[in-house]
Amino acid sequence: FNPSPFARITCATQWFSFLGTCRDAHIQRSFLVKKCDHAWHFFCGKGKDKSKPFHWVVPATTTAGSQGAHNMMAVVRATPSSGEEPWLIRQFGPNTKDPMSATHWRDTPMSGVQMMAARQNLLKEYPMNAKFGMSINSYASRRAGSNLLAIINAEDVIRRAHGNWKSFSSMADV
């Protein structure tokens, strides 16, 4: 466990895309609506094609228990200040791509490219010790849950509901 808030915010980007089935761009157009016992409920005001608003949810428990989820949410910018645009993940500095060398927060949203680079750099740390750069983008991550449901032979209606997919072609295995 790395107690660094910068490592935790990087983990939150993956948690949101994998379990919330939400792309990085949509994460950065969202805000927290409600905190419940078992989940956090978010709203994205600008969905696909910067229209089509939608709600999304992440569980309040991870495989490590509820403390892991609470640790990640503690560093998320859940509610924007009055008059500001919503976004959840703030930049860290001095290097926005390396959470392990970060020393301070910036009051500006992190871009999707910065999120992907931060995830790649975090994987190089213990216990993963990745020796190569993996493409960890939210576009593929948000399909992972649907693919895992396919592996266990879940019904197609369940797979579509997990990611709010409208058609089978949208659920193509990655």
Tab-separated table of C-alpha atoms in Angstrom:
chain	number	residue	atom	x	y	z
A	1	PHE	CA	0.000	0.000	0.000
A	2	ASN	CA	1.337	3.406	-0.995
A	3	PRO	CA	-0.149	6.139	1.211
A	4	SER	CA	0.872	8.854	-1.260
A	5	PRO	CA	-2.187	10.935	-2.192
A	6	PHE	CA	-0.738	11.249	-5.695
A	7	ALA	CA	-0.585	7.456	-6.107
A	8	ARG	CA	-4.138	7.198	-4.731
A	9	ILE	CA	-5.511	9.742	-7.208
A	10	THR	CA	-3.842	7.801	-10.024
A	11	CYS	CA	-5.495	4.596	-8.778
A	12	ALA	CA	-8.833	6.429	-8.673
A	13	THR	CA	-8.610	7.164	-12.417
A	14	GLN	CA	-8.404	3.429	-13.134
A	15	TRP	CA	-11.083	2.594	-10.554
A	16	PHE	CA	-13.490	5.083	-12.176
A	17	SER	CA	-12.893	3.799	-15.703
A	18	PHE	CA	-12.980	0.091	-14.828
A	19	LEU	CA	-15.836	-0.057	-12.309
A	20	GLY	CA	-17.605	3.157	-13.251
A	21	THR	CA	-17.238	2.300	-16.967
A	22	CYS	CA	-16.346	5.937	-17.498
A	23	ARG	CA	-13.768	7.400	-19.897
A	24	ASP	CA	-11.186	9.871	-18.625
A	25	ALA	CA	-12.824	12.767	-20.488
A	26	HIS	CA	-16.169	11.986	-18.816
A	27	ILE	CA	-14.531	11.663	-15.391
A	28	GLN	CA	-13.309	15.210	-15.879
A	29	ARG	CA	-16.827	16.443	-16.703
A	30	SER	CA	-18.366	14.844	-13.594
A	31	PHE	CA	-19.140	15.655	-9.994
A	32	LEU	CA	-20.263	13.674	-6.958
A	33	VAL	CA	-24.039	13.663	-6.526
A	34	LYS	CA	-24.438	11.393	-3.529
A	35	LYS	CA	-22.320	9.306	-1.194
A	36	CYS	CA	-24.182	6.162	-0.071
A	37	ASP	CA	-23.207	3.287	2.215
A	38	HIS	CA	-22.322	1.015	-0.697
A	39	ALA	CA	-21.586	3.343	-3.616
A	40	TRP	CA	-20.780	6.839	-4.828
A	41	HIS	CA	-23.133	8.321	-7.415
A	42	PHE	CA	-21.743	10.783	-9.986
A	43	PHE	CA	-23.213	12.906	-12.764
A	44	CYS	CA	-21.495	13.756	-16.047
A	45	GLY	CA	-23.036	16.828	-17.651
A	46	LYS	CA	-21.465	16.260	-21.053
A	47	GLY	CA	-21.397	12.647	-22.226
A	48	LYS	CA	-20.791	11.312	-25.705
A	49	ASP	CA	-20.216	14.063	-28.277
A	50	LYS	CA	-20.225	16.539	-25.349
A	51	SER	CA	-23.987	16.096	-25.021
A	52	LYS	CA	-26.144	13.339	-23.527
A	53	PRO	CA	-25.609	13.768	-19.781
A	54	PHE	CA	-25.550	10.585	-17.696
A	55	HIS	CA	-25.188	9.221	-14.175
A	56	TRP	CA	-22.543	6.688	-13.162
A	57	VAL	CA	-21.659	4.795	-10.006
A	58	VAL	CA	-18.596	3.248	-8.362
A	59	PRO	CA	-18.759	0.874	-5.401
A	60	ALA	CA	-17.726	2.110	-1.973
A	61	THR	CA	-15.757	-1.112	-1.508
A	62	THR	CA	-12.734	-2.447	-3.385
A	63	THR	CA	-11.191	-5.916	-3.213
A	64	ALA	CA	-9.149	-4.508	-0.322
A	65	GLY	CA	-12.328	-3.495	1.518
A	66	SER	CA	-13.959	-0.139	2.019
A	67	GLN	CA	-10.766	1.590	3.222
A	68	GLY	CA	-9.206	1.454	-0.256
A	69	ALA	CA	-12.216	3.172	-1.819
A	70	HIS	CA	-12.311	5.778	0.948
A	71	ASN	CA	-8.570	6.440	0.513
A	72	MET	CA	-9.086	7.139	-3.188
A	73	MET	CA	-12.182	9.301	-2.683
A	74	ALA	CA	-10.365	11.359	-0.036
A	75	VAL	CA	-8.154	12.886	-2.746
A	76	VAL	CA	-10.831	13.346	-5.429
A	77	ARG	CA	-12.231	16.841	-6.057
A	78	ALA	CA	-15.828	15.707	-5.557
A	79	THR	CA	-17.692	19.008	-5.763
A	80	PRO	CA	-16.695	22.067	-7.784
A	81	SER	CA	-16.673	25.499	-6.231
A	82	SER	CA	-19.641	27.690	-7.114
A	83	GLY	CA	-19.489	28.754	-10.754
A	84	GLU	CA	-16.649	26.363	-11.675
A	85	GLU	CA	-16.809	23.537	-14.183
A	86	PRO	CA	-16.905	20.046	-12.648
A	87	TRP	CA	-13.851	17.763	-12.741
A	88	LEU	CA	-12.697	15.063	-10.338
A	89	ILE	CA	-8.967	14.478	-10.857
A	90	ARG	CA	-6.576	17.344	-10.201
A	91	GLN	CA	-3.051	17.672	-11.466
A	92	PHE	CA	-0.085	17.113	-9.212
A	93	GLY	CA	3.351	18.577	-9.618
A	94	PRO	CA	6.090	19.133	-10.432
A	95	ASN	CA	5.710	16.324	-13.026
A	96	THR	CA	2.066	15.559	-13.879
A	97	LYS	CA	3.027	12.174	-15.335
A	98	ASP	CA	4.844	10.743	-12.323
A	99	PRO	CA	2.804	10.327	-9.129
A	100	MET	CA	5.844	8.965	-7.268
A	101	SER	CA	7.804	12.219	-7.570
A	102	ALA	CA	4.841	14.532	-6.903
A	103	THR	CA	5.056	17.007	-4.047
A	104	HIS	CA	2.013	19.275	-4.412
A	105	TRP	CA	-1.452	19.687	-5.939
A	106	ARG	CA	-2.374	22.076	-8.724
A	107	ASP	CA	-5.892	23.463	-8.844
A	108	THR	CA	-6.435	22.421	-12.438
A	109	PRO	CA	-7.856	19.255	-14.021
A	110	MET	CA	-5.576	16.469	-15.176
A	111	SER	CA	-5.880	15.586	-18.868
A	112	GLY	CA	-6.535	12.079	-20.163
A	113	VAL	CA	-2.989	11.878	-21.554
A	114	GLN	CA	-1.585	12.800	-18.138
A	115	MET	CA	-3.819	10.204	-16.443
A	116	MET	CA	-2.612	7.456	-18.778
A	117	ALA	CA	1.052	8.399	-18.256
A	118	ALA	CA	0.566	8.494	-14.466
A	119	ARG	CA	-1.013	5.003	-14.546
A	120	GLN	CA	1.903	3.709	-16.623
A	121	ASN	CA	4.449	5.149	-14.201
A	122	LEU	CA	2.602	3.802	-11.165
A	123	LEU	CA	2.755	0.279	-12.652
A	124	LYS	CA	6.544	0.516	-12.640
A	125	GLU	CA	6.446	0.646	-8.834
A	126	TYR	CA	6.293	-2.211	-6.364
A	127	PRO	CA	4.516	-4.663	-6.412
A	128	MET	CA	3.856	-4.549	-10.194
A	129	ASN	CA	7.411	-3.614	-11.260
A	130	ALA	CA	6.375	-3.358	-14.920
A	131	LYS	CA	9.406	-3.286	-17.194
A	132	PHE	CA	7.535	-2.038	-20.249
A	133	GLY	CA	5.052	0.725	-20.965
A	134	MET	CA	1.485	-0.539	-21.206
A	135	SER	CA	-1.256	1.413	-22.891
A	136	ILE	CA	-3.636	1.894	-19.992
A	137	ASN	CA	-6.368	3.993	-21.478
A	138	SER	CA	-9.873	4.416	-20.159
A	139	TYR	CA	-11.446	3.457	-23.489
A	140	ALA	CA	-10.339	-0.169	-23.083
A	141	SER	CA	-10.636	-0.243	-19.279
A	142	ARG	CA	-14.313	0.570	-19.299
A	143	ARG	CA	-14.959	-2.539	-21.426
A	144	ALA	CA	-13.147	-4.877	-19.027
A	145	GLY	CA	-16.153	-5.545	-16.801
A	146	SER	CA	-18.324	-6.551	-19.731
A	147	ASN	CA	-15.565	-8.845	-20.991
A	148	LEU	CA	-15.167	-10.455	-17.563
A	149	LEU	CA	-18.912	-11.086	-17.489
A	150	ALA	CA	-18.601	-12.782	-20.898
A	151	ILE	CA	-15.877	-15.086	-19.538
A	152	ILE	CA	-18.224	-16.305	-16.814
A	153	ASN	CA	-21.046	-16.687	-19.385
A	154	ALA	CA	-23.278	-13.968	-17.977
A	155	GLU	CA	-26.355	-13.220	-20.047
A	156	ASP	CA	-25.943	-10.546	-22.722
A	157	VAL	CA	-28.544	-8.335	-21.052
A	158	ILE	CA	-26.353	-8.290	-17.902
A	159	ARG	CA	-23.260	-7.465	-19.967
A	160	ARG	CA	-25.041	-4.586	-21.707
A	161	ALA	CA	-26.412	-3.278	-18.414
A	162	HIS	CA	-22.954	-3.262	-16.778
A	163	GLY	CA	-21.568	-0.689	-19.191
A	164	ASN	CA	-24.887	0.727	-20.386
A	165	TRP	CA	-24.099	-0.635	-23.863
A	166	LYS	CA	-26.872	-0.205	-26.411
A	167	SER	CA	-25.734	-2.898	-28.853
A	168	PHE	CA	-23.623	-6.025	-29.049
A	169	SER	CA	-21.114	-4.333	-31.370
A	170	SER	CA	-20.350	-1.796	-28.628
A	171	MET	CA	-19.337	-4.650	-26.330
A	172	ALA	CA	-16.702	-6.033	-28.708
A	173	ASP	CA	-13.999	-7.820	-26.771
A	174	VAL	CA	-10.818	-5.795	-26.477
